[in-house]
mmCIF file of C-alpha atoms and ligand atoms in Angstrom:
data_model
loop_
_atom_site.group_PDB
_atom_site.id
_atom_site.type_symbol
_atom_site.label_atom_id
_atom_site.label_comp_id
_atom_site.label_asym_id
_atom_site.label_seq_id
_atom_site.Cartn_x
_atom_site.Cartn_y
_atom_site.Cartn_z
ATOM 1 C CA MET A 5 165.936 127.801 71.734
ATOM 2 C CA PHE A 6 162.409 127.048 72.754
ATOM 3 C CA GLU A 7 159.328 128.725 74.024
ATOM 4 C CA GLU A 8 156.718 127.687 76.520
ATOM 5 C CA ALA A 9 153.692 126.267 74.818
ATOM 6 C CA GLN A 10 155.563 125.719 71.588
ATOM 7 C CA TYR A 11 158.258 123.130 71.973
ATOM 8 C CA PHE A 12 157.407 120.313 74.300
ATOM 9 C CA ALA A 13 157.468 116.565 73.949
ATOM 10 C CA PRO A 14 153.817 115.467 73.767
ATOM 11 C CA VAL A 15 152.423 113.881 76.920
ATOM 12 C CA ALA A 16 149.805 111.147 76.561
ATOM 13 C CA THR A 17 147.687 109.339 79.113
ATOM 14 C CA ARG A 18 147.093 105.726 78.108
ATOM 15 C CA ASP A 19 143.917 103.745 78.663
ATOM 16 C CA ASP A 20 145.409 102.113 81.761
ATOM 17 C CA GLY A 21 146.030 105.569 83.247
ATOM 18 C CA SER A 22 149.795 105.531 82.742
ATOM 19 C CA VAL A 23 151.427 108.733 81.511
ATOM 20 C CA VAL A 24 153.904 108.686 78.626
ATOM 21 C CA VAL A 25 156.144 111.517 77.474
ATOM 22 C CA GLU A 26 156.833 111.004 73.782
ATOM 23 C CA LEU A 27 160.441 112.059 73.281
ATOM 24 C CA ALA A 28 161.553 112.596 69.685
ATOM 25 C CA SER A 29 164.158 110.180 68.315
ATOM 26 C CA GLY A 30 166.843 112.902 68.365
ATOM 27 C CA HIS A 31 166.296 113.662 72.065
ATOM 28 C CA PRO A 32 169.412 112.955 74.204
ATOM 29 C CA GLY A 33 167.325 110.740 76.492
ATOM 30 C CA PHE A 34 165.461 108.881 73.744
ATOM 31 C CA ALA A 35 167.262 105.539 74.159
ATOM 32 C CA ASP A 36 167.601 105.754 77.958
ATOM 33 C CA THR A 37 164.809 103.731 79.558
ATOM 34 C CA VAL A 38 165.626 104.928 83.058
ATOM 35 C CA TYR A 39 165.434 108.568 81.962
ATOM 36 C CA ARG A 40 162.205 107.984 80.055
ATOM 37 C CA ASN A 41 160.613 106.411 83.096
ATOM 38 C CA ARG A 42 161.669 109.436 85.135
ATOM 39 C CA ARG A 43 160.102 111.756 82.589
ATOM 40 C CA ASN A 44 156.864 109.760 82.647
ATOM 41 C CA ALA A 45 156.722 109.774 86.447
ATOM 42 C CA ILE A 46 157.422 113.516 86.701
ATOM 43 C CA ALA A 47 154.812 114.347 84.031
ATOM 44 C CA ALA A 48 152.282 112.218 85.946
ATOM 45 C CA LEU A 49 152.936 114.297 89.078
ATOM 46 C CA ALA A 50 151.975 117.509 87.299
ATOM 47 C CA LEU A 51 148.909 115.938 85.684
ATOM 48 C CA GLY A 52 147.733 114.855 89.119
ATOM 49 C CA HIS A 53 148.085 118.341 90.582
ATOM 50 C CA LYS A 54 144.901 120.163 91.543
ATOM 51 C CA PRO A 55 144.712 123.977 91.702
ATOM 52 C CA GLY A 56 145.214 125.294 95.195
ATOM 53 C CA GLU A 57 147.062 122.217 96.431
ATOM 54 C CA PRO A 58 150.803 122.244 97.141
ATOM 55 C CA ILE A 59 152.982 121.386 94.153
ATOM 56 C CA PRO A 60 153.750 117.641 94.151
ATOM 57 C CA HIS A 61 157.168 116.733 95.499
ATOM 58 C CA ALA A 62 159.498 115.315 92.838
ATOM 59 C CA GLU A 63 162.100 112.976 94.272
ATOM 60 C CA TYR A 64 165.261 113.635 92.249
ATOM 61 C CA THR A 65 168.163 111.230 91.867
ATOM 62 C CA ASP A 66 171.745 112.090 92.805
ATOM 63 C CA GLU A 67 172.575 112.164 89.114
ATOM 64 C CA GLU A 68 169.839 114.752 88.497
ATOM 65 C CA HIS A 69 171.005 116.920 91.390
ATOM 66 C CA HIS A 70 174.506 116.682 89.983
ATOM 67 C CA VAL A 71 173.359 118.055 86.612
ATOM 68 C CA TRP A 72 171.722 120.987 88.414
ATOM 69 C CA ALA A 73 174.884 121.685 90.426
ATOM 70 C CA LEU A 74 177.082 121.597 87.320
ATOM 71 C CA VAL A 75 174.862 123.933 85.348
ATOM 72 C CA THR A 76 174.295 126.302 88.278
ATOM 73 C CA GLN A 77 178.020 126.671 88.811
ATOM 74 C CA GLU A 78 178.676 127.239 85.122
ATOM 75 C CA LEU A 79 175.874 129.767 84.707
ATOM 76 C CA ALA A 80 176.698 131.755 87.845
ATOM 77 C CA VAL A 81 180.082 132.671 86.388
ATOM 78 C CA LYS A 82 178.494 133.670 83.098
ATOM 79 C CA HIS A 83 175.737 135.671 84.777
ATOM 80 C CA ASP A 84 178.351 137.810 86.500
ATOM 81 C CA LYS A 85 179.747 138.643 83.104
ATOM 82 C CA TYR A 86 176.697 138.836 80.870
ATOM 83 C CA ALA A 87 173.499 139.358 82.893
ATOM 84 C CA VAL A 88 171.873 142.706 83.666
ATOM 85 C CA ARG A 89 172.386 143.957 87.211
ATOM 86 C CA GLU A 90 168.677 143.686 87.987
ATOM 87 C CA PHE A 91 168.886 139.924 87.381
ATOM 88 C CA ILE A 92 172.063 139.428 89.402
ATOM 89 C CA ASP A 93 170.609 141.337 92.352
ATOM 90 C CA ALA A 94 167.294 139.477 92.152
ATOM 91 C CA ALA A 95 169.074 136.101 92.007
ATOM 92 C CA ALA A 96 171.050 137.012 95.115
ATOM 93 C CA ARG A 97 167.825 137.869 96.943
ATOM 94 C CA LEU A 98 166.080 134.676 95.842
ATOM 95 C CA GLY A 99 168.959 132.471 96.950
ATOM 96 C CA LEU A 100 168.263 129.285 94.984
ATOM 97 C CA PRO A 101 170.171 126.210 96.172
ATOM 98 C CA ALA A 102 173.335 125.607 94.142
ATOM 99 C CA SER A 103 173.964 121.943 94.855
ATOM 100 C CA ARG A 104 170.505 120.385 94.507
ATOM 101 C CA ILE A 105 167.368 120.867 92.440
ATOM 102 C CA PRO A 106 164.839 122.885 94.436
ATOM 103 C CA GLN A 107 161.248 121.708 94.631
ATOM 104 C CA LEU A 108 158.872 123.986 92.712
ATOM 105 C CA GLN A 109 156.954 124.548 95.950
ATOM 106 C CA GLU A 110 160.168 125.760 97.526
ATOM 107 C CA VAL A 111 160.775 128.122 94.582
ATOM 108 C CA SER A 112 157.243 129.460 95.046
ATOM 109 C CA ASP A 113 157.800 129.975 98.750
ATOM 110 C CA LEU A 114 161.020 131.892 98.093
ATOM 111 C CA LEU A 115 159.409 134.066 95.415
ATOM 112 C CA LYS A 116 156.148 134.915 97.172
ATOM 113 C CA PRO A 117 157.544 137.417 99.696
ATOM 114 C CA LEU A 118 159.660 139.080 97.003
ATOM 115 C CA THR A 119 157.164 139.676 94.198
ATOM 116 C CA GLY A 120 154.061 137.611 94.944
ATOM 117 C CA PHE A 121 154.804 135.147 92.146
ATOM 118 C CA GLY A 122 154.174 131.442 92.543
ATOM 119 C CA TYR A 123 154.817 128.375 90.403
ATOM 120 C CA LEU A 124 152.420 125.863 88.880
ATOM 121 C CA PRO A 125 153.583 122.430 87.702
ATOM 122 C CA ALA A 126 153.240 121.684 83.965
ATOM 123 C CA ALA A 127 153.498 118.197 82.470
ATOM 124 C CA GLY A 128 154.257 119.572 79.035
ATOM 125 C CA LEU A 129 152.528 121.889 76.654
ATOM 126 C CA VAL A 130 150.312 124.534 78.219
ATOM 127 C CA PRO A 131 148.065 126.378 75.722
ATOM 128 C CA LEU A 132 149.346 129.887 74.937
ATOM 129 C CA ARG A 133 146.391 131.734 76.400
ATOM 130 C CA GLU A 134 146.548 129.768 79.638
ATOM 131 C CA PHE A 135 150.338 129.965 79.945
ATOM 132 C CA TYR A 136 150.462 133.721 79.456
ATOM 133 C CA GLY A 137 147.077 134.498 80.995
ATOM 134 C CA VAL A 138 147.926 133.280 84.496
ATOM 135 C CA LEU A 139 150.995 135.514 84.579
ATOM 136 C CA ALA A 140 148.445 138.248 85.315
ATOM 137 C CA ASP A 141 147.624 136.366 88.529
ATOM 138 C CA GLY A 142 151.289 136.015 89.458
ATOM 139 C CA LEU A 143 151.478 132.362 88.429
ATOM 140 C CA PHE A 144 154.125 130.699 86.292
ATOM 141 C CA HIS A 145 153.710 127.280 84.660
ATOM 142 C CA SER A 146 156.892 125.261 84.982
ATOM 143 C CA THR A 147 158.180 121.856 84.000
ATOM 144 C CA GLN A 148 159.763 119.769 86.778
ATOM 145 C CA TYR A 149 162.080 117.439 84.881
ATOM 146 C CA ILE A 150 165.748 118.059 84.239
ATOM 147 C CA ARG A 151 167.727 117.552 81.021
ATOM 148 C CA HIS A 152 169.550 114.313 80.247
ATOM 149 C CA HIS A 153 172.801 113.862 82.177
ATOM 150 C CA SER A 154 174.811 112.986 79.027
ATOM 151 C CA VAL A 155 174.587 116.601 77.844
ATOM 152 C CA PRO A 156 174.327 118.765 80.974
ATOM 153 C CA PHE A 157 174.741 122.024 79.063
ATOM 154 C CA TYR A 158 172.139 121.303 76.426
ATOM 155 C CA THR A 159 168.409 120.744 76.360
ATOM 156 C CA PRO A 160 166.024 120.696 73.394
ATOM 157 C CA GLU A 161 163.105 121.599 75.696
ATOM 158 C CA PRO A 162 162.464 123.969 78.576
ATOM 159 C CA ASP A 163 163.522 121.979 81.657
ATOM 160 C CA ILE A 164 163.649 123.014 85.313
ATOM 161 C CA VAL A 165 167.029 124.682 84.761
ATOM 162 C CA HIS A 166 165.430 127.034 82.259
ATOM 163 C CA GLU A 167 162.223 127.523 84.235
ATOM 164 C CA VAL A 168 163.903 128.208 87.550
ATOM 165 C CA ILE A 169 167.412 129.544 86.905
ATOM 166 C CA GLY A 170 166.148 131.562 83.939
ATOM 167 C CA HIS A 171 162.662 132.587 85.033
ATOM 168 C CA ALA A 172 162.507 132.411 88.834
ATOM 169 C CA ASN A 173 165.607 134.557 89.249
ATOM 170 C CA THR A 174 164.005 137.091 86.921
ATOM 171 C CA LEU A 175 160.640 136.855 88.684
ATOM 172 C CA ALA A 176 162.414 137.710 91.945
ATOM 173 C CA SER A 177 162.806 141.258 90.592
ATOM 174 C CA PRO A 178 159.760 143.483 91.195
ATOM 175 C CA ARG A 179 160.419 145.355 87.957
ATOM 176 C CA PHE A 180 160.597 142.198 85.854
ATOM 177 C CA ALA A 181 157.687 140.619 87.709
ATOM 178 C CA ALA A 182 155.573 143.667 86.838
ATOM 179 C CA LEU A 183 156.384 143.163 83.147
ATOM 180 C CA TYR A 184 155.397 139.477 83.330
ATOM 181 C CA ARG A 185 152.070 140.488 84.871
ATOM 182 C CA LEU A 186 151.475 143.064 82.138
ATOM 183 C CA ALA A 187 152.165 140.410 79.478
ATOM 184 C CA GLY A 188 149.590 138.213 81.194
ATOM 185 C CA ARG A 189 146.985 140.965 81.228
ATOM 186 C CA ALA A 190 147.616 141.620 77.541
ATOM 187 C CA ALA A 191 147.164 137.901 76.742
ATOM 188 C CA ARG A 192 143.831 137.946 78.586
ATOM 189 C CA ARG A 193 142.673 141.185 76.947
ATOM 190 C CA VAL A 194 143.249 140.293 73.306
ATOM 191 C CA GLU A 195 140.674 138.099 71.618
ATOM 192 C CA THR A 196 142.033 137.079 68.225
ATOM 193 C CA GLU A 197 144.666 134.364 67.836
ATOM 194 C CA GLU A 198 146.721 136.785 65.722
ATOM 195 C CA ALA A 199 146.830 139.345 68.516
ATOM 196 C CA LEU A 200 147.683 136.683 71.090
ATOM 197 C CA GLU A 201 150.524 135.464 68.917
ATOM 198 C CA PHE A 202 151.807 139.022 68.552
ATOM 199 C CA VAL A 203 151.762 139.461 72.342
ATOM 200 C CA SER A 204 153.604 136.150 72.804
ATOM 201 C CA LYS A 205 156.247 137.030 70.225
ATOM 202 C CA VAL A 206 156.952 140.312 71.976
ATOM 203 C CA PHE A 207 157.394 138.217 75.147
ATOM 204 C CA TRP A 208 159.731 135.894 73.270
ATOM 205 C CA PHE A 209 161.975 138.722 72.054
ATOM 206 C CA THR A 210 162.039 140.427 75.450
ATOM 207 C CA LEU A 211 161.508 138.280 78.550
ATOM 208 C CA GLU A 212 162.878 135.160 76.815
ATOM 209 C CA PHE A 213 165.587 136.595 74.571
ATOM 210 C CA GLY A 214 165.901 140.261 75.426
ATOM 211 C CA VAL A 215 169.129 142.187 75.802
ATOM 212 C CA MET A 216 169.693 145.580 77.322
ATOM 213 C CA ARG A 217 172.347 148.280 77.209
ATOM 214 C CA GLU A 218 174.141 148.632 80.525
ATOM 215 C CA ASP A 219 177.423 150.435 81.211
ATOM 216 C CA GLY A 220 178.077 150.637 77.474
ATOM 217 C CA GLU A 221 177.696 146.895 76.915
ATOM 218 C CA SER A 222 174.963 144.522 75.778
ATOM 219 C CA LYS A 223 173.708 142.535 78.761
ATOM 220 C CA ALA A 224 171.132 139.758 78.742
ATOM 221 C CA TYR A 225 167.885 139.711 80.698
ATOM 222 C CA GLY A 226 165.927 137.107 78.712
ATOM 223 C CA ALA A 227 165.462 133.815 80.564
ATOM 224 C CA GLY A 228 166.254 131.818 77.417
ATOM 225 C CA ILE A 229 169.709 133.367 77.130
ATOM 226 C CA LEU A 230 170.380 133.371 80.867
ATOM 227 C CA SER A 231 169.647 129.644 81.206
ATOM 228 C CA SER A 232 171.753 128.548 78.231
ATOM 229 C CA SER A 233 175.480 128.290 78.826
ATOM 230 C CA GLY A 234 176.076 128.227 75.065
ATOM 231 C CA GLU A 235 173.752 131.001 74.026
ATOM 232 C CA ILE A 236 174.919 133.360 76.766
ATOM 233 C CA GLU A 237 178.407 133.241 75.245
ATOM 234 C CA GLU A 238 177.103 133.895 71.748
ATOM 235 C CA PHE A 239 174.418 136.551 72.013
ATOM 236 C CA ARG A 240 176.709 139.528 71.588
ATOM 237 C CA GLY A 241 177.682 138.269 68.152
ATOM 238 C CA MET A 242 174.084 138.092 66.955
ATOM 239 C CA ASP A 243 172.195 140.672 64.901
ATOM 240 C CA ILE A 244 171.210 143.073 67.698
ATOM 241 C CA ARG A 245 168.557 145.613 66.730
ATOM 242 C CA PRO A 246 166.789 148.430 68.580
ATOM 243 C CA LEU A 247 163.508 147.589 70.347
ATOM 244 C CA ASP A 248 160.773 147.598 67.733
ATOM 245 C CA LEU A 249 157.300 146.332 68.613
ATOM 246 C CA LYS A 250 156.197 145.631 65.075
ATOM 247 C CA ALA A 251 159.378 143.749 64.257
ATOM 248 C CA MET A 252 159.272 141.735 67.492
ATOM 249 C CA GLY A 253 155.591 140.913 67.069
ATOM 250 C CA THR A 254 155.948 139.732 63.486
ATOM 251 C CA THR A 255 159.473 138.310 63.127
ATOM 252 C CA HIS A 256 159.511 134.589 62.557
ATOM 253 C CA TYR A 257 161.907 132.660 64.754
ATOM 254 C CA ASP A 258 163.296 129.161 64.719
ATOM 255 C CA ILE A 259 163.003 127.598 68.156
ATOM 256 C CA THR A 260 165.517 124.871 67.376
ATOM 257 C CA LYS A 261 168.480 127.203 66.845
ATOM 258 C CA TYR A 262 170.237 129.972 68.679
ATOM 259 C CA GLN A 263 168.271 133.167 68.338
ATOM 260 C CA GLU A 264 169.994 135.129 65.564
ATOM 261 C CA VAL A 265 168.045 138.378 65.728
ATOM 262 C CA LEU A 266 167.854 140.036 69.126
ATOM 263 C CA PHE A 267 166.283 143.300 70.250
ATOM 264 C CA GLU A 268 168.034 145.583 72.666
ATOM 265 C CA ALA A 269 166.480 148.062 75.080
ATOM 266 C CA GLU A 270 168.530 151.192 75.777
ATOM 267 C CA SER A 271 167.783 150.854 79.488
ATOM 268 C CA PHE A 272 165.296 149.317 81.888
ATOM 269 C CA ASP A 273 163.190 152.496 81.667
ATOM 270 C CA HIS A 274 163.174 152.149 77.894
ATOM 271 C CA LEU A 275 161.989 148.530 78.133
ATOM 272 C CA GLU A 276 159.192 149.523 80.499
ATOM 273 C CA ASP A 277 158.210 152.524 78.350
ATOM 274 C CA VAL A 278 158.002 150.587 75.096
ATOM 275 C CA VAL A 279 157.099 147.022 76.029
ATOM 276 C CA GLY A 280 155.401 147.580 79.375
ATOM 277 C CA THR A 281 153.182 150.293 77.899
ATOM 278 C CA PHE A 282 152.407 148.102 74.890
ATOM 279 C CA TRP A 283 151.221 145.181 77.048
ATOM 280 C CA ASP A 284 149.384 147.552 79.353
ATOM 281 C CA THR A 285 147.341 149.131 76.574
ATOM 282 C CA CYS A 286 147.246 146.821 73.524
ATOM 283 C CA ASP A 287 144.080 145.297 72.123
ATOM 284 C CA ASP A 288 143.085 143.486 68.919
ATOM 285 C CA ASP A 289 142.705 146.739 66.971
ATOM 286 C CA SER A 290 145.923 148.399 68.088
ATOM 287 C CA ILE A 291 147.851 145.207 67.328
ATOM 288 C CA ALA A 292 146.244 144.839 63.885
ATOM 289 C CA ARG A 293 147.222 148.454 63.116
ATOM 290 C CA LEU A 294 150.757 147.872 64.381
ATOM 291 C CA ALA A 295 151.147 144.676 62.343
ATOM 292 C CA ALA A 296 149.948 146.467 59.174
ATOM 293 C CA SER A 297 152.142 149.559 59.708
ATOM 294 C CA HIS A 298 155.315 150.249 57.745
HETATM 295 FE FE1 FE2 B 20 160.845 130.300 79.130
#
């Protein structure tokens, strides 16, 4: 329902140095002063982070850990049913804690020996080129806050449940991690904004919302589906189409709703052949030709 660098509450630093996350009036935490203060404090942690230093420790409340535990338990059952095997196996290897929110540094330390990936803290919006570009270096920008406790199975923005349960479990797979790196290299290689947007939309329809044929069924591998307890139950009823680079790179999507059009790879090999090769070789010209093709 959202994409990095596209749907974040704005973060502002005031003249006195205080950091304010500007939640929209419809946000579940909008009227909750305690929650808003938490969001401000957690955003300030990320803003204070300097490259190369350990990720700042976020002290979570019992209520926040409880939200994580609830969602983890709920999603684990659904992953068994709906996630691709590669994801389930990678999640088992990563071994995220089930009853408490892990620190991003801890997630990094678990991932490093598996695929070399590490996490970077993000206060909010990270520009597209930066967000995707550092994937080439094995780095993933992640928010640290968790959704509001009143709606544990819903979030209008990418929170730590999405970033870690969705993405870190995927990044624990060498095959998926290789695709993330290729997307990053593509984002660094292209120069025009149009080409960058095309690259990011292909990411959206694959690593965020991709599905794959496995044992005669549609299984999810996109982090956006795998971190949403509602969407994971619904994706099989959506309009599922064959992988198609031009369509993925040019289809408009609405980040505020469940993804209605999904693209399905026939297999992991197929995903790597089509999407991996695209990211590995694309440039401004090849993307412009693809976008103009019929
Ligand atoms: Fe994401």
